[in-house]
Structure formats: structure tokens, C-alpha cells
Tab-separated table of C-alpha atoms in Angstrom:
chain	number	residue	atom	x	y	z
A	1	TYR	CA	0.000	0.000	0.000
A	2	GLN	CA	1.555	3.299	-1.136
A	3	VAL	CA	1.433	6.006	1.542
A	4	ASP	CA	0.523	9.547	0.568
A	5	SER	CA	2.856	11.373	2.960
A	6	ALA	CA	1.348	14.772	2.195
A	7	ALA	CA	-2.134	13.523	3.121
A	8	VAL	CA	-0.791	11.896	6.290
A	9	MET	CA	0.849	15.097	7.528
A	10	ALA	CA	-2.085	17.288	6.496
A	11	ALA	CA	-4.479	15.109	8.498
A	12	GLY	CA	-2.184	15.068	11.538
A	13	VAL	CA	-2.100	11.269	11.641
A	14	ILE	CA	1.392	11.297	13.106
A	15	SER	CA	3.237	13.945	15.088
A	16	PRO	CA	5.945	16.055	13.378
A	17	ALA	CA	8.500	14.392	15.669
A	18	ASP	CA	7.773	11.037	13.989
A	19	THR	CA	8.213	12.297	10.423
A	20	ALA	CA	11.457	10.358	9.998
A	21	ALA	CA	9.602	7.102	10.768
A	22	LEU	CA	6.888	7.719	8.156
A	23	LEU	CA	6.771	4.845	5.666
A	24	LYS	CA	6.520	5.260	1.922
A	25	GLN	CA	4.869	1.859	1.658
A	26	MET	CA	2.944	-0.328	4.117
A	27	THR	CA	3.289	-4.076	3.583
A	28	ILE	CA	0.265	-6.192	4.491
A	29	ASN	CA	1.274	-9.861	4.517
A	30	LEU	CA	-1.785	-12.091	4.036
A	31	LYS	CA	0.012	-15.335	3.153
A	32	ASP	CA	-1.339	-17.138	6.251
A	33	LYS	CA	-4.942	-16.142	5.542
A	34	ASP	CA	-7.038	-18.813	3.834
A	35	TYR	CA	-9.793	-16.340	3.048
A	36	LEU	CA	-10.937	-12.774	3.725
A	37	GLY	CA	-14.366	-12.047	5.164
A	38	LYS	CA	-16.526	-9.124	4.134
A	39	GLN	CA	-15.503	-7.143	7.212
A	40	GLU	CA	-11.827	-7.569	6.328
A	41	LEU	CA	-12.382	-6.557	2.711
A	42	ILE	CA	-14.195	-3.463	3.946
A	43	ILE	CA	-11.241	-2.517	6.141
A	44	LEU	CA	-8.785	-2.900	3.277
A	45	ASP	CA	-11.086	-0.876	1.025
A	46	MET	CA	-11.275	1.858	3.676
A	47	LEU	CA	-7.495	1.955	3.828
A	48	ARG	CA	-7.239	2.198	0.041
A	49	THR	CA	-9.914	4.861	-0.504
A	50	ASN	CA	-9.885	6.923	2.707
A	51	ASN	CA	-6.357	8.282	2.110
A	52	TRP	CA	-5.999	9.222	5.809
A	53	GLN	CA	-8.811	11.781	5.685
A	54	ARG	CA	-10.462	10.108	8.671
A	55	PRO	CA	-8.565	8.128	11.347
A	56	ILE	CA	-9.014	4.356	11.451
A	57	TYR	CA	-9.203	2.747	14.882
A	58	TYR	CA	-9.505	-0.755	16.308
A	59	ALA	CA	-10.911	-1.267	19.794
A	60	ILE	CA	-8.403	-3.050	22.031
A	61	THR	CA	-10.998	-5.780	22.626
A	62	VAL	CA	-11.198	-6.757	18.939
A	63	SER	CA	-9.905	-10.272	18.281
A	64	PRO	CA	-6.457	-10.269	16.593
A	65	ASP	CA	-7.790	-12.476	13.794
A	66	GLN	CA	-9.727	-9.404	12.612
A	67	PHE	CA	-6.618	-7.228	12.299
A	68	VAL	CA	-5.997	-8.204	8.645
A	69	LYS	CA	-2.264	-8.254	9.536
A	70	LEU	CA	-2.331	-4.515	10.156
A	71	ASP	CA	-1.193	-4.769	13.796
A	72	PRO	CA	2.461	-3.815	13.042
A	73	TYR	CA	1.020	-0.364	12.372
A	74	PHE	CA	-1.165	-0.084	15.495
A	75	GLN	CA	-0.405	2.777	17.879
A	76	GLN	CA	-2.297	2.726	21.164
A	77	THR	CA	-4.135	5.915	22.113
A	78	GLY	CA	-6.294	4.626	24.970
A	79	LEU	CA	-8.942	1.946	24.612
A	80	ALA	CA	-8.191	1.814	20.903
A	81	TYR	CA	-5.366	1.300	18.450
A	82	GLN	CA	-4.943	3.894	15.722
A	83	LEU	CA	-3.694	2.713	12.347
A	84	VAL	CA	-0.616	4.773	11.463
A	85	PRO	CA	1.827	4.579	8.529
A	86	MET	CA	4.763	3.742	10.773
A	87	GLU	CA	6.186	0.468	12.074
A	88	VAL	CA	5.412	0.708	15.776
A	89	LYS	CA	5.105	-2.894	16.967
A	90	GLY	CA	7.714	-3.596	19.634
A	91	LYS	CA	9.002	-0.020	19.489
A	92	ALA	CA	8.847	2.867	21.959
A	93	ARG	CA	6.281	4.656	19.802
A	94	SER	CA	3.797	1.762	20.054
A	95	VAL	CA	2.006	3.986	22.586
A	96	ASN	CA	1.128	7.559	21.660
A	97	THR	CA	1.729	8.915	25.147
A	98	GLU	CA	0.515	12.423	24.301
A	99	LYS	CA	-2.899	11.282	23.041
A	100	MET	CA	-3.288	8.486	25.590
A	101	TYR	CA	-2.397	10.761	28.504
A	102	ASP	CA	-4.948	13.330	27.347
A	103	ASN	CA	-7.628	10.660	26.928
A	104	LEU	CA	-7.126	8.908	30.272
A	105	MET	CA	-6.475	12.030	32.325
A	106	HIS	CA	-8.866	14.562	30.781
A	107	LYS	CA	-11.455	12.973	28.492
A	108	PHE	CA	-12.442	9.603	29.965
A	109	ARG	CA	-15.037	9.427	32.737
A	110	TYR	CA	-14.942	6.667	35.335
A	111	GLY	CA	-18.539	6.568	36.530
A	112	GLY	CA	-18.073	7.633	40.141
A	113	LEU	CA	-15.994	4.624	41.173
A	114	GLU	CA	-14.575	6.647	44.041
A	115	HIS	CA	-17.914	6.719	45.883
A	116	ASP	CA	-18.675	4.429	48.836
A	117	GLY	CA	-21.303	1.715	48.769
A	118	ILE	CA	-21.468	0.984	45.040
A	119	TYR	CA	-21.845	-2.515	43.616
A	120	LEU	CA	-19.878	-3.699	40.593
A	121	ASP	CA	-20.931	-6.936	38.932
A	122	GLN	CA	-18.418	-9.199	37.225
A	123	THR	CA	-18.798	-7.566	33.810
A	124	ILE	CA	-18.303	-4.032	35.126
A	125	MET	CA	-15.425	-5.177	37.337
A	126	ARG	CA	-13.615	-6.604	34.304
A	127	MET	CA	-14.089	-3.266	32.526
A	128	CYS	CA	-12.610	-1.469	35.532
A	129	HIS	CA	-9.603	-3.792	35.483
A	130	THR	CA	-9.203	-3.043	31.779
A	131	HIS	CA	-9.155	0.687	32.465
A	132	ARG	CA	-6.560	0.256	35.208
A	133	SER	CA	-4.412	-1.857	32.888
A	134	MET	CA	-4.609	0.997	30.340
A	135	PHE	CA	-3.108	3.298	32.968
A	136	VAL	CA	-0.381	0.717	33.544
A	137	GLN	CA	0.523	0.705	29.849
A	138	LEU	CA	0.521	4.509	29.671
A	139	ILE	CA	2.648	4.913	32.798
A	140	GLY	CA	5.185	2.363	31.585
A	141	ALA	CA	5.517	4.195	28.274
A	142	LEU	CA	5.896	7.558	30.035
A	143	LEU	CA	8.666	6.191	32.243
A	144	LYS	CA	10.506	4.825	29.202
A	145	GLU	CA	10.361	8.309	27.705
A	146	GLY	CA	11.790	9.772	30.913
A	147	LYS	CA	8.563	11.648	31.746
A	148	THR	CA	8.558	10.826	35.455
A	149	ASP	CA	6.421	13.797	36.502
A	150	LYS	CA	3.598	12.849	34.138
A	151	ALA	CA	3.916	9.194	35.168
A	152	LEU	CA	3.445	10.166	38.828
A	153	LYS	CA	0.397	12.276	37.986
A	154	ALA	CA	-1.093	9.321	36.081
A	155	LEU	CA	-0.382	6.960	38.996
A	156	GLU	CA	-2.081	9.280	41.471
A	157	TYR	CA	-5.057	9.886	39.164
A	158	CYS	CA	-5.509	6.161	38.540
A	159	LYS	CA	-5.494	5.548	42.301
A	160	LYS	CA	-8.139	8.257	42.714
A	161	VAL	CA	-10.594	7.356	39.934
A	162	ILE	CA	-10.188	3.541	40.156
A	163	PRO	CA	-9.708	3.085	43.918
A	164	GLU	CA	-8.932	-0.288	45.423
A	165	LYS	CA	-11.854	-0.035	47.867
A	166	ASN	CA	-14.177	-0.754	44.942
A	167	VAL	CA	-11.759	-2.289	42.421
A	168	PRO	CA	-9.288	-4.482	44.350
A	169	TYR	CA	-5.786	-4.908	42.988
A	170	GLU	CA	-5.516	-8.155	41.039
A	171	ILE	CA	-2.729	-9.659	38.988
A	172	LEU	CA	-4.253	-8.913	35.583
A	173	SER	CA	-5.055	-5.269	36.314
A	174	VAL	CA	-1.619	-4.329	37.683
A	175	GLY	CA	0.275	-5.887	34.779
A	176	TYR	CA	3.030	-8.473	34.882
A	177	ASP	CA	6.490	-8.163	33.343
A	178	TYR	CA	7.323	-11.730	32.276
A	179	ASP	CA	10.904	-10.820	31.360
A	180	ARG	CA	11.753	-9.426	34.789
A	181	GLY	CA	9.220	-11.410	36.828
A	182	ILE	CA	7.685	-8.394	38.558
A	183	PHE	CA	4.301	-6.705	38.845
A	184	LYS	CA	4.316	-3.498	36.832
A	185	LEU	CA	2.103	-1.119	38.802
A	186	PRO	CA	3.974	-1.499	42.125
A	187	ASP	CA	7.258	-1.283	40.208
A	188	TYR	CA	6.168	1.995	38.619
A	189	TRP	CA	5.376	3.437	42.054
A	190	HIS	CA	8.885	2.374	43.052
A	191	GLN	CA	10.389	4.048	39.970
A	192	VAL	CA	8.798	7.400	40.853
A	193	GLY	CA	10.145	7.182	44.403
A	194	ARG	CA	7.018	6.022	46.232
A	195	ASP	CA	8.342	2.792	47.749
A	196	LYS	CA	5.751	2.645	50.551
A	197	GLU	CA	2.876	2.669	48.063
A	198	ALA	CA	4.590	-0.023	45.973
A	199	GLU	CA	5.023	-2.221	49.043
A	200	ARG	CA	1.448	-1.586	50.215
A	201	ILE	CA	-0.004	-2.772	46.899
A	202	LEU	CA	2.144	-5.917	46.891
A	203	VAL	CA	1.164	-6.756	50.482
A	204	LYS	CA	-2.516	-6.226	49.660
A	205	MET	CA	-2.267	-8.484	46.600
A	206	ALA	CA	-0.582	-11.168	48.705
A	207	GLN	CA	-3.269	-10.940	51.386
A	208	THR	CA	-6.031	-11.234	48.795
A	209	SER	CA	-4.354	-14.264	47.207
A	210	ILE	CA	-4.020	-15.967	50.596
A	211	GLU	CA	-7.703	-15.296	51.347
A	212	TYR	CA	-8.688	-16.904	48.039
A	213	LEU	CA	-6.505	-19.943	48.706
A	214	GLU	CA	-7.931	-20.393	52.187
A	215	TRP	CA	-11.465	-20.147	50.825
A	216	TYR	CA	-10.761	-22.665	48.049
A	217	ASN	CA	-9.179	-25.081	50.543
């Protein structure tokens, strides 16, 4: 797919700082696909005819088999991936920290989770864990970029709008670094110099796990 760089820059699809990473051609490898469904053909047609006039997004909950092999060009902006004409998979720019920070900190609403006495069923609780895990991804990306002040603000805001009194800390929502064998959210508190908060979260997670084990037994 040939990329119209002028159209990309005019539409503000990528930031001026990423101009050097702008591709002249996007390769979409479909060799492992036995067939393409109508929804996939529509996506490819949108890419061919839209010419970046309107942004194309995938919700983070969409199954990867619907990506039409476009995921190397997915840049996370919040609860969605934006299709961009850059190779971002596995790179620092896989998260657009500017857009994601603005979305999570200023635009998203969290439904009054900070209030006492509310009930969250299993479906809503999973959504809350998803939102907390989005903060984890944003904060990790900010720290990699050396933006410690913004990372701390995001940590404090996440604690405020998704409090543990209503959304307990669980393994999936705090993130797990398989390479280093550590939980991400407590580690990020440690990286911004808040060791007591990091330790408190880990102790709480351990207590909850022990309670579950005792109940199962």
C-alpha cells in the first residue's frame, strides 16, 4: 500500500516528531490467511480509498484475527489502536503517550468509582480492570520516555478514579512483566520514588491471594 505522505501530515495522523519514521509503503502480509471475510475486505477498502482523511481505529478488545495483519502499524491511544503509517510494533512509539495521557487524564469518565457503597458486577469489574491496565501501559511508556512527573500524575489519578476499595488490585489489572518477573504497577510506584505505596499494593495483593486460597481449601 503506497502512503501519501502529504495527506498523512495534512491530516495530523502522526506527530511532526515522527516524520522520519513515516513509511513510503505499508506491507500487508496475508500469506497465512485462507480467506478474507466481508468485514476484512471493507477494512482494506477503507485503507485504500480513505487516504488518511479520517482516522481508522480498532478497539483493544477486537480479536487479533480481525486485524488483517495490520497490527504492526497499530499505535495505542487509549482503549483503541490507531492505524498509522509507521512500524510501531515492539518499538517505543507503540504507545502515543501524548494522546493516551490526554484521553485517560482529561477525556475519559470513570462513573463515580470513588464513591462508597457501590456494587460492581463481574462484567463491570472486568471493565474497571481493563481501564486500570490501560493506565499501567501509559505509565510504563511515560517512564521509558523519561517523563517521570507525568507518570506520577497518572499513577495518582488512577489511584483516585479507580480506587482499590471498589476495584481491588488483582494480577491482571496491575500488569506483569514476564521478562523481569515483577508486577508493573507497584514497580512503577517504586520508579517514581514512592516505595511505601509499591510495598502496600504488593502486600494487599498477597493478602487477597491468601484469602482466596484459604477459601478454596
